[in-house]
Tab-separated table of C-alpha atoms and ligand atoms in Angstrom:
chain	number	residue	atom	x	y	z
A	1	MET	CA	-4.424	-39.887	-28.519
A	2	LYS	CA	-7.799	-38.806	-26.425
A	3	THR	CA	-5.401	-39.468	-23.220
A	4	LYS	CA	-3.043	-37.352	-24.792
A	5	SER	CA	-5.017	-34.594	-25.656
A	6	VAL	CA	-6.838	-34.530	-22.259
A	7	LEU	CA	-3.322	-34.563	-20.642
A	8	LEU	CA	-2.491	-31.316	-22.707
A	9	PHE	CA	-5.672	-29.733	-21.358
A	10	ILE	CA	-4.725	-30.435	-17.673
A	11	LEU	CA	-0.800	-29.204	-18.137
A	12	LEU	CA	-2.235	-26.192	-20.154
A	13	GLY	CA	-4.549	-25.533	-17.143
A	14	VAL	CA	-2.358	-26.139	-14.558
A	15	MET	CA	0.051	-23.183	-16.211
A	16	GLY	CA	-2.776	-21.140	-16.973
A	17	LEU	CA	-3.186	-21.176	-13.010
A	18	VAL	CA	0.820	-20.530	-12.142
A	19	TYR	CA	0.891	-17.980	-14.649
A	20	GLY	CA	-2.386	-15.985	-13.476
A	21	CYS	CA	-1.756	-16.194	-10.155
A	22	GLY	CA	1.990	-14.503	-11.299
A	23	LYS	CA	0.141	-12.073	-12.905
A	24	SER	CA	-2.754	-10.905	-10.320
A	25	HIS	CA	0.214	-9.265	-8.409
A	26	SER	CA	1.506	-7.077	-11.115
A	27	ASN	CA	-1.508	-4.493	-10.478
A	28	PRO	CA	-0.002	-1.099	-11.480
A	29	MET	CA	1.789	0.550	-8.530
A	30	PRO	CA	-0.274	3.694	-7.529
A	31	THR	CA	2.551	6.436	-7.573
A	32	ASN	CA	2.184	10.186	-7.104
A	33	GLY	CA	0.739	11.038	-10.727
A	34	ALA	CA	-1.921	13.708	-10.676
A	35	PRO	CA	-2.912	14.506	-7.389
A	36	ALA	CA	-6.609	13.388	-5.817
A	37	MET	CA	-9.001	13.751	-3.384
A	38	ALA	CA	-8.282	10.443	-1.911
A	39	ALA	CA	-4.951	8.190	-1.600
A	40	THR	CA	-4.394	4.647	-0.151
A	41	VAL	CA	-1.315	3.301	1.508
A	42	ASN	CA	-0.464	-0.235	2.467
A	43	ILE	CA	2.065	-0.930	5.028
A	44	GLN	CA	3.570	-4.082	3.796
A	45	ASN	CA	6.532	-6.134	4.055
A	46	PHE	CA	7.858	-3.345	6.510
A	47	ALA	CA	7.309	-0.546	3.845
A	48	PHE	CA	4.964	2.267	3.219
A	49	SER	CA	3.719	1.543	-0.323
A	50	PRO	CA	3.585	3.749	-2.274
A	51	ALA	CA	6.488	5.713	-0.264
A	52	VAL	CA	4.941	9.150	-1.986
A	53	VAL	CA	1.328	10.025	-2.333
A	54	HIS	CA	-0.184	13.151	-3.552
A	55	VAL	CA	-3.458	14.584	-2.857
A	56	LEU	CA	-4.947	17.864	-3.378
A	57	PRO	CA	-5.715	19.924	-0.425
A	58	GLY	CA	-8.947	18.313	1.750
A	59	GLY	CA	-8.013	14.909	0.202
A	60	THR	CA	-7.544	12.075	2.626
A	61	VAL	CA	-5.085	9.235	2.793
A	62	THR	CA	-6.282	5.753	4.233
A	63	TRP	CA	-3.079	3.685	5.483
A	64	THR	CA	-4.300	-0.566	5.864
A	65	ASN	CA	-1.394	-2.306	7.735
A	66	LYS	CA	-1.222	-5.731	5.859
A	67	ASP	CA	1.510	-6.716	7.683
A	68	THR	CA	1.271	-9.535	10.860
A	69	ALA	CA	3.388	-7.186	12.433
A	70	PRO	CA	1.687	-4.012	14.287
A	71	HIS	CA	2.786	-0.634	12.559
A	72	THR	CA	2.460	3.647	12.876
A	73	ALA	CA	2.211	6.224	10.220
A	74	THR	CA	3.151	8.900	12.069
A	75	ASP	CA	4.110	12.562	11.118
A	76	LEU	CA	7.577	13.814	12.187
A	77	ASN	CA	5.991	17.310	12.985
A	78	GLY	CA	2.923	15.789	14.871
A	79	ALA	CA	0.484	16.361	12.261
A	80	PHE	CA	-1.045	13.435	12.739
A	81	ASP	CA	-0.607	9.920	14.315
A	82	SER	CA	-2.101	6.700	13.728
A	83	SER	CA	-0.824	5.058	16.765
A	84	THR	CA	-0.463	1.322	16.791
A	85	LEU	CA	-2.107	-0.327	13.561
A	86	ASN	CA	-2.344	-4.021	14.279
A	87	THR	CA	-3.011	-6.699	11.264
A	88	GLY	CA	-5.966	-5.524	8.882
A	89	GLN	CA	-6.702	-2.102	10.683
A	90	SER	CA	-7.116	1.289	8.591
A	91	PHE	CA	-6.271	4.957	9.777
A	92	LYS	CA	-7.738	8.088	7.653
A	93	PHE	CA	-6.450	11.099	7.802
A	94	THR	CA	-7.725	14.370	5.807
A	95	PHE	CA	-4.961	16.689	5.036
A	96	ASN	CA	-6.494	20.691	4.668
A	97	ASN	CA	-3.518	22.464	4.755
A	98	PRO	CA	-0.702	22.317	1.733
A	99	GLY	CA	2.684	21.098	2.311
A	100	THR	CA	5.194	18.461	2.456
A	101	TYR	CA	4.353	15.460	5.465
A	102	THR	CA	7.259	13.400	6.327
A	103	TYR	CA	5.823	10.517	8.198
A	104	HIS	CA	7.169	7.101	9.693
A	105	CYS	CA	6.682	4.164	11.811
A	106	LEU	CA	7.375	4.529	15.866
A	107	ILE	CA	7.981	0.632	16.023
A	108	HIS	CA	10.214	0.190	13.129
A	109	SER	CA	12.809	3.048	12.516
A	110	MET	CA	14.147	1.562	9.362
A	111	MET	CA	10.721	2.559	7.902
A	112	ALA	CA	11.121	5.941	7.555
A	113	ASN	CA	10.873	9.143	5.311
A	114	ALA	CA	7.442	8.208	3.701
A	115	THR	CA	5.970	11.246	2.136
A	116	VAL	CA	2.300	12.694	1.934
A	117	ILE	CA	2.264	15.657	-0.660
A	118	VAL	CA	-0.845	17.849	-0.381
A	119	GLY	CA	-1.474	20.538	-3.273
A	120	ASN	CA	-2.645	20.971	-6.255
B	1	CU	CU1	6.435	-0.634	11.541
């Protein structure tokens, strides 16, 4: 009887760990809701996440490379260029001029069409 409840306790604990771990990845994805003064973009799994961010004029976007591969965040029109970001490295850029900035990774051609929208 006592052994049984100990086993049940352990089983519940293990299930809790598994479930808890699964849940920790389900943070709400920051999307382009109301524009803010700052936004962050993770470069992960060969993608910019989120692919679209919206900041107010004067706002700053920070990109962080969470992959093992190097990446860049490079504006198609030359407004900004992170140059090569290795694992764990970040790049910040402050957008003073309203507009839509489309950028890509210079190293991986499939990492294209990510966007920073600057406006109110
Ligand atoms: Cu890349």
